[in-house]
Short mmCIF file of C-alpha atoms and ligand atoms in Angstrom, two decimals:
data_model
loop_
_atom_site.label_atom_id
_atom_site.label_comp_id
_atom_site.label_asym_id
_atom_site.label_seq_id
_atom_site.Cartn_x
_atom_site.Cartn_y
_atom_site.Cartn_z
CA MET A 4 -30.41 -1.58 -15.47
CA TYR A 5 -27.44 -2.72 -13.09
CA GLU A 6 -29.10 -2.74 -9.36
CA PHE A 7 -27.26 -3.56 -6.31
CA LYS A 8 -28.19 -3.92 -2.54
CA TYR A 9 -26.13 -1.88 -0.32
CA HIS A 10 -25.30 -2.99 3.08
CA ARG A 11 -24.22 -1.17 6.11
CA PRO A 12 -22.62 -3.46 9.09
CA GLY A 13 -21.69 -2.37 12.33
CA THR A 14 -19.08 -5.14 13.10
CA VAL A 15 -16.32 -6.68 11.36
CA ARG A 16 -18.31 -10.14 12.27
CA GLN A 17 -21.58 -8.72 10.37
CA ALA A 18 -19.51 -7.42 7.36
CA ALA A 19 -17.91 -11.27 7.12
CA ASN A 20 -21.40 -13.15 7.51
CA LEU A 21 -22.71 -10.80 4.65
CA LEU A 22 -19.96 -11.87 2.32
CA VAL A 23 -20.36 -15.44 3.34
CA LYS A 24 -24.49 -15.24 2.92
CA ASN A 25 -24.47 -13.07 -0.45
CA GLU A 26 -22.77 -14.53 -3.46
CA ASP A 27 -20.61 -12.04 -5.38
CA ALA A 28 -20.79 -9.45 -2.56
CA LYS A 29 -17.95 -7.12 -2.66
CA LEU A 30 -16.57 -4.96 0.38
CA ILE A 31 -16.53 -1.31 0.07
CA ALA A 32 -14.21 1.34 1.86
CA GLY A 33 -13.32 4.50 0.36
CA GLY A 34 -14.75 3.57 -2.98
CA HIS A 35 -12.08 5.19 -5.02
CA THR A 36 -11.02 2.36 -6.73
CA LEU A 37 -14.34 0.46 -6.84
CA VAL A 38 -16.80 2.97 -7.55
CA PRO A 39 -14.78 4.10 -10.76
CA VAL A 40 -14.68 0.27 -12.01
CA MET A 41 -18.37 -0.18 -11.16
CA LYS A 42 -19.29 3.08 -13.61
CA GLN A 43 -17.10 1.72 -16.34
CA ARG A 44 -19.28 -1.60 -15.65
CA LEU A 45 -15.93 -3.62 -15.36
CA ALA A 46 -17.62 -4.93 -11.75
CA SER A 47 -21.05 -5.26 -11.46
CA PRO A 48 -21.40 -6.63 -7.70
CA PRO A 49 -24.99 -7.60 -6.60
CA HIS A 50 -24.31 -6.67 -2.89
CA LEU A 51 -21.93 -3.98 -1.59
CA VAL A 52 -20.73 -4.50 1.89
CA ASP A 53 -19.93 -0.87 3.22
CA LEU A 54 -16.81 -1.07 5.73
CA SER A 55 -16.82 2.72 6.60
CA HIS A 56 -19.48 2.62 9.56
CA ILE A 57 -17.60 0.27 11.68
CA GLU A 58 -16.80 1.69 14.80
CA GLY A 59 -12.91 1.48 15.77
CA LEU A 60 -11.97 -0.01 12.42
CA ASP A 61 -9.81 3.23 11.55
CA THR A 62 -7.95 3.48 14.92
CA ILE A 63 -4.18 4.31 14.46
CA GLU A 64 -1.82 3.53 17.51
CA MET A 65 1.20 2.14 18.82
CA LYS A 66 1.01 -1.41 20.32
CA GLY A 67 4.16 -2.22 21.59
CA ARG A 68 7.10 -1.42 19.22
CA SER A 69 4.49 -1.62 16.25
CA LEU A 70 2.71 1.00 14.57
CA VAL A 71 -1.00 -0.17 13.97
CA ILE A 72 -3.07 1.39 11.29
CA GLY A 73 -7.09 0.19 11.26
CA ALA A 74 -8.15 -0.96 7.63
CA THR A 75 -10.27 2.06 7.12
CA ALA A 76 -7.88 4.90 8.09
CA LYS A 77 -7.96 7.48 5.19
CA HIS A 78 -4.50 8.37 3.51
CA ALA A 79 -5.04 11.83 4.92
CA GLU A 80 -5.74 10.55 8.41
CA VAL A 81 -2.41 8.71 8.34
CA ALA A 82 -0.40 11.66 6.61
CA ASN A 83 -1.61 13.63 9.44
CA SER A 84 -1.42 11.62 12.21
CA ALA A 85 0.99 12.73 15.44
CA VAL A 86 1.39 8.82 16.02
CA VAL A 87 2.63 7.84 12.57
CA GLY A 88 4.51 11.00 12.18
CA GLU A 89 6.21 10.31 15.49
CA ALA A 90 6.77 6.44 14.71
CA ILE A 91 7.51 6.51 11.22
CA PRO A 92 7.45 9.69 9.43
CA ALA A 93 8.33 8.31 6.11
CA LEU A 94 4.77 6.41 6.03
CA ALA A 95 3.00 9.94 6.83
CA GLU A 96 4.95 11.17 4.02
CA LEU A 97 4.09 8.49 1.88
CA ALA A 98 0.27 8.67 2.40
CA GLY A 99 0.54 12.59 1.96
CA LEU A 100 1.82 11.98 -1.59
CA ILE A 101 -1.17 9.69 -2.53
CA GLY A 102 -3.57 10.97 -5.39
CA ASP A 103 -4.86 14.76 -4.48
CA PRO A 104 -6.96 15.53 -1.45
CA ALA A 105 -10.41 14.02 -2.67
CA VAL A 106 -8.44 10.49 -3.03
CA ARG A 107 -6.54 11.02 0.64
CA HIS A 108 -9.92 12.15 2.18
CA ARG A 109 -11.69 9.06 1.05
CA GLY A 110 -9.16 6.13 0.11
CA THR A 111 -8.17 3.94 3.02
CA ILE A 112 -5.35 1.71 3.66
CA GLY A 113 -7.16 -1.59 3.50
CA GLY A 114 -8.84 -0.75 0.17
CA SER A 115 -5.35 -0.04 -1.27
CA LEU A 116 -3.62 -2.89 -0.03
CA ALA A 117 -6.56 -5.30 -1.36
CA ASN A 118 -6.53 -3.88 -4.36
CA ASN A 119 -2.75 -4.18 -4.69
CA ASP A 120 -2.42 -1.70 -7.83
CA PRO A 121 1.03 -2.22 -9.22
CA THR A 122 1.72 1.47 -9.18
CA ALA A 123 0.37 2.03 -5.70
CA ASP A 124 2.16 3.69 -2.79
CA TYR A 125 1.60 1.78 0.35
CA PRO A 126 2.70 -2.01 -1.12
CA ALA A 127 6.18 -0.54 -1.13
CA ALA A 128 5.94 0.49 2.74
CA VAL A 129 4.24 -2.65 3.73
CA LEU A 130 7.10 -4.78 2.10
CA ALA A 131 10.13 -2.46 2.96
CA LEU A 132 8.98 -2.40 6.70
CA GLY A 133 7.81 -6.04 6.93
CA ALA A 134 4.48 -5.34 7.94
CA THR A 135 1.59 -7.78 9.15
CA ILE A 136 -1.61 -7.57 7.39
CA VAL A 137 -4.20 -8.85 9.73
CA THR A 138 -7.44 -10.10 8.73
CA ASN A 139 -10.36 -11.58 10.45
CA LYS A 140 -8.86 -14.62 9.90
CA ARG A 141 -5.33 -14.72 10.36
CA ARG A 142 -2.02 -12.66 10.12
CA LEU A 143 -0.34 -12.50 6.73
CA LYS A 144 3.37 -11.22 6.36
CA ALA A 145 4.36 -8.88 3.36
CA GLU A 146 6.08 -11.77 1.80
CA GLU A 147 3.13 -13.86 1.39
CA TYR A 148 0.80 -11.29 1.06
CA PHE A 149 1.29 -9.75 -2.41
CA GLN A 150 0.90 -12.40 -4.96
CA GLY A 151 1.37 -10.45 -8.29
CA LEU A 152 -0.85 -7.95 -10.27
CA PHE A 153 -3.80 -6.86 -8.44
CA SER A 154 -3.44 -10.13 -6.71
CA THR A 155 -3.37 -11.01 -3.23
CA ALA A 156 -3.59 -13.61 -0.47
CA LEU A 157 -6.94 -12.63 0.58
CA GLU A 158 -9.31 -15.25 0.26
CA ALA A 159 -12.95 -13.69 -1.13
CA ASP A 160 -14.67 -13.63 2.23
CA GLU A 161 -11.58 -12.21 4.03
CA ILE A 162 -11.59 -8.63 5.43
CA ILE A 163 -8.47 -6.83 6.09
CA THR A 164 -8.91 -5.38 9.84
CA LYS A 165 -5.63 -3.88 10.26
CA VAL A 166 -1.80 -3.69 9.22
CA MET A 167 1.00 -3.79 11.78
CA PHE A 168 4.30 -1.92 10.96
CA PRO A 169 7.19 -2.48 13.02
CA VAL A 170 9.15 0.78 13.93
CA PRO A 171 12.64 0.90 11.67
CA LYS A 172 15.68 2.60 12.69
CA LYS A 173 15.40 4.92 9.67
CA ALA A 174 13.13 5.21 6.60
CA ALA A 175 12.21 7.21 3.94
CA TYR A 176 10.10 6.97 0.77
CA VAL A 177 10.76 8.96 -2.65
CA LYS A 178 8.49 8.87 -5.51
CA PHE A 179 8.60 9.94 -9.15
CA ARG A 180 4.74 10.26 -10.06
CA ASN A 181 2.80 10.17 -13.23
CA GLN A 182 1.84 13.77 -13.47
CA ALA A 183 -1.89 13.17 -14.65
CA SER A 184 -2.83 9.89 -12.41
CA ARG A 185 -0.42 10.82 -9.74
CA TYR A 186 0.39 7.02 -9.10
CA ALA A 187 4.31 6.39 -9.06
CA LEU A 188 5.81 5.97 -12.04
CA VAL A 189 8.45 4.54 -9.81
CA GLY A 190 8.48 4.80 -5.73
CA VAL A 191 11.15 3.34 -3.77
CA PHE A 192 10.66 2.79 -0.06
CA VAL A 193 13.85 1.95 2.12
CA ALA A 194 13.79 0.77 5.67
CA LYS A 195 16.91 0.29 7.62
CA ARG A 196 15.57 -2.47 10.54
CA PRO A 197 17.43 -3.51 13.51
CA SER A 198 18.71 -6.62 11.61
CA ASP A 199 18.88 -5.55 7.96
CA VAL A 200 17.91 -3.14 5.27
CA ARG A 201 14.90 -3.33 2.83
CA VAL A 202 14.50 -1.71 -0.39
CA ALA A 203 10.84 -2.02 -1.94
CA VAL A 204 10.02 -0.63 -5.43
CA THR A 205 6.53 0.24 -6.61
CA GLY A 206 5.33 1.16 -10.10
CA ALA A 207 8.14 -0.39 -11.99
CA GLY A 208 7.50 -4.07 -11.88
CA SER A 209 5.34 -6.06 -14.29
CA ASP A 210 4.35 -8.42 -11.35
CA GLY A 211 3.85 -5.31 -8.93
CA VAL A 212 6.01 -4.53 -5.81
CA PHE A 213 9.37 -6.21 -5.39
CA ARG A 214 12.48 -5.83 -3.51
CA VAL A 215 15.89 -5.06 -4.90
CA THR A 216 18.42 -7.27 -2.97
CA ALA A 217 21.32 -6.21 -4.49
CA PHE A 218 20.97 -2.63 -3.05
CA GLU A 219 19.80 -4.27 0.40
CA ASP A 220 23.03 -6.30 0.83
CA ALA A 221 25.33 -3.50 0.09
CA LEU A 222 23.22 -1.15 2.21
CA LYS A 223 23.49 -3.63 5.22
CA LYS A 224 27.01 -3.44 5.05
CA ARG A 225 27.36 0.45 5.29
CA PHE A 226 23.98 2.46 5.20
CA SER A 227 25.20 5.23 2.74
CA HIS A 228 24.01 6.29 -0.85
CA LYS A 229 27.80 5.87 -1.87
CA VAL A 230 27.76 2.19 -1.53
CA LEU A 231 25.47 2.18 -4.43
CA ASP A 232 27.72 3.44 -7.06
CA GLY A 233 28.72 0.58 -9.74
CA ILE A 234 25.65 -1.38 -8.68
CA ALA A 235 23.10 -1.51 -11.79
CA VAL A 236 19.37 -2.22 -11.51
CA SER A 237 18.55 -4.65 -14.50
CA ALA A 238 15.61 -3.48 -16.62
CA ASP A 239 14.47 -7.12 -17.16
CA GLY A 240 10.74 -7.79 -15.85
CA LEU A 241 10.15 -3.90 -15.58
CA ASN A 242 7.19 -2.26 -17.27
CA SER A 243 7.53 -0.46 -20.42
CA ASP A 244 4.76 1.71 -21.48
CA LEU A 245 4.02 5.08 -22.87
CA HIS A 246 5.10 6.70 -19.53
CA GLY A 247 8.64 5.07 -19.66
CA SER A 248 10.89 2.53 -21.09
CA ALA A 249 11.99 -0.44 -18.86
CA GLU A 250 15.42 1.33 -18.95
CA TYR A 251 14.07 4.33 -17.74
CA ARG A 252 12.31 2.85 -14.67
CA ALA A 253 15.73 0.75 -13.75
CA HIS A 254 17.57 4.18 -13.93
CA LEU A 255 14.91 5.92 -11.89
CA ILE A 256 15.09 2.85 -9.06
CA GLY A 257 18.61 3.93 -8.76
CA VAL A 258 18.21 7.37 -8.47
CA LEU A 259 15.29 7.13 -6.01
CA THR A 260 16.87 4.62 -3.80
CA ARG A 261 20.19 7.02 -3.47
CA ARG A 262 17.84 9.66 -2.46
CA ALA A 263 15.73 7.66 0.03
CA VAL A 264 18.87 6.44 1.95
CA GLU A 265 19.95 10.41 1.99
CA ALA A 266 16.82 11.47 3.23
CA ALA A 267 16.63 8.67 5.76
CA ASN A 268 20.13 9.67 7.04
CA ALA A 269 19.24 13.40 7.16
CA LYS A 270 16.57 12.56 9.69
CA ASP A 271 19.06 12.05 12.14
C1 FAD B 17 -7.79 9.82 -9.31
C2 FAD B 17 -7.05 8.72 -8.26
C3 FAD B 17 -5.73 9.02 -8.12
C4 FAD B 17 -5.24 8.16 -7.51
N1 FAD B 17 -3.93 7.98 -7.00
C5 FAD B 17 -3.21 7.17 -6.21
C6 FAD B 17 -1.64 7.41 -5.71
O1 FAD B 17 -0.91 8.41 -6.36
N2 FAD B 17 -1.20 6.49 -5.09
C7 FAD B 17 -2.09 5.29 -4.62
O2 FAD B 17 -1.38 4.48 -3.80
N3 FAD B 17 -3.59 5.24 -5.00
C8 FAD B 17 -4.04 5.85 -5.66
N4 FAD B 17 -5.15 6.11 -5.96
C9 FAD B 17 -5.90 4.81 -5.10
C10 FAD B 17 -6.52 5.14 -4.11
O3 FAD B 17 -5.55 5.09 -3.04
C11 FAD B 17 -7.78 4.26 -3.71
O4 FAD B 17 -8.20 4.97 -2.42
C12 FAD B 17 -7.28 2.93 -3.02
O5 FAD B 17 -6.57 2.15 -4.00
C13 FAD B 17 -8.47 1.98 -2.78
O6 FAD B 17 -8.44 2.30 -1.41
P1 FAD B 17 -10.47 2.50 -1.46
O7 FAD B 17 -10.60 2.72 0.18
O8 FAD B 17 -10.89 3.54 -1.99
O9 FAD B 17 -11.16 1.19 -1.73
P2 FAD B 17 -12.38 0.43 -2.44
O10 FAD B 17 -12.46 1.44 -3.71
O11 FAD B 17 -13.42 0.78 -1.45
O12 FAD B 17 -11.94 -0.90 -2.47
C14 FAD B 17 -10.83 -1.39 -3.41
C15 FAD B 17 -11.27 -2.80 -3.13
O13 FAD B 17 -10.53 -3.52 -2.05
C16 FAD B 17 -11.37 -4.17 -1.69
N5 FAD B 17 -11.57 -3.60 0.10
C17 FAD B 17 -11.64 -2.26 0.32
N6 FAD B 17 -11.41 -2.46 1.72
C18 FAD B 17 -11.08 -3.80 1.95
C19 FAD B 17 -10.89 -4.50 3.27
N7 FAD B 17 -10.63 -3.86 4.43
N8 FAD B 17 -10.48 -5.71 3.40
C20 FAD B 17 -10.59 -6.40 1.81
N9 FAD B 17 -10.99 -6.02 1.05
C21 FAD B 17 -11.38 -4.73 1.02
C22 FAD B 17 -12.74 -3.86 -2.11
O14 FAD B 17 -13.64 -4.95 -2.22
C23 FAD B 17 -12.24 -3.35 -3.57
O15 FAD B 17 -11.97 -4.73 -4.13
C24 FAD B 17 -6.01 7.09 -6.64
C25 FAD B 17 -7.27 6.87 -6.91
C26 FAD B 17 -7.87 7.79 -8.09
C27 FAD B 17 -9.40 7.73 -8.10
#
C-alpha cells in the first residue's frame, strides 16, 4: 500500500527545509491537481508539505503600481477581491472562469503556475501582463518562467511565494472553454501596457502559453480590433485533438483576440 508522511509547516522557511531534508517531497497547496494525480498513482511522493497553513501567504494587496497576490490565494478569493477588481478587473474575471466552484474554492494561483498546465488560465495573464513570479530564492520574469509543457524554471526545492502584476492601462481575458473540463480550448489575454501591447494565448500551443507578436505590433499602433483584419494566425505548432483541430484553434485565436480588445476598450 502507498503511504506518505504529511507535514504542515508554519513558515516558508520551514517548508523549504522540509523539501531539502526529504528526498522526493512534494508541496501541496489546493491539491486539485496533485491529489487526482496521486489517486491515479501517476505520482506517489513519500512526503507532502502543505503550504495552506502558512500565515500571510495568501495576502492580496497593492504595492506601489503592482498588484501582489500571495501564492496560496485561492481562485475564488482572487475573483471576489475588491483590490483585484479595482486594479486589474480582467484578472478577477479570469479567476472566476476557472473550473467550477469546488475548484475555485480550493485551487491556488501558486499551484496553478507551478503546474503550468498548457490549458490553464493564469499563465496567459502572467505572460500578457509581464508579471514577476517571486519565490523563496529569486524573482522570475514571466518570459523566463514558462519553459514548455508542464515545465517551469522552478527548481525542485523552490517555492512560489507571490506573483507581482504591474497594473496595465487596459486588459481583458476571453476564454472559449472545453465544456466538459472547463479548461481553455483557447484563452486570450490582451494587455495594453504603458509601453506596449501584449497578447498571450493559452490552450492552443503545443508548448504551452505563447504570445502573438503580429497582433501585438498592429495593436501597439492603434488599440482597436479593426487593425487585426487581414492578419492571419498560423496553425503551425498549435494543438490538434478530438476537441478541435489546429486550424480551428488558429481561427479562435483571431476571434477571441478581437473580442478581448473590444472588451478592454469597453471598460473605459
Ligand atoms: C475539475 C477541474 C477543473 C479545472 N479547471 C480548470 C480551469 O478551467 N482552468 C485552470 O486554469 N485550472 C483548472 N483546474 C486546475 C485548478 O486550477 C488547480 O487547482 C490548479 O491547477 C492547481 O492548484 P492547486 O493549488 O490545487 O495545486 P496542487 O494540486 O496543490 O499542486 C499542484 C502542483 O504545484 C506544486 N505547488 C503548489 N503550490 C506551489 C508553490 N507555492 N510553489 C511551488 N510549487 C507549488 C505542487 O507540488 C504540485 O506539483 C481544474 C482542476 C480540476 C480538478
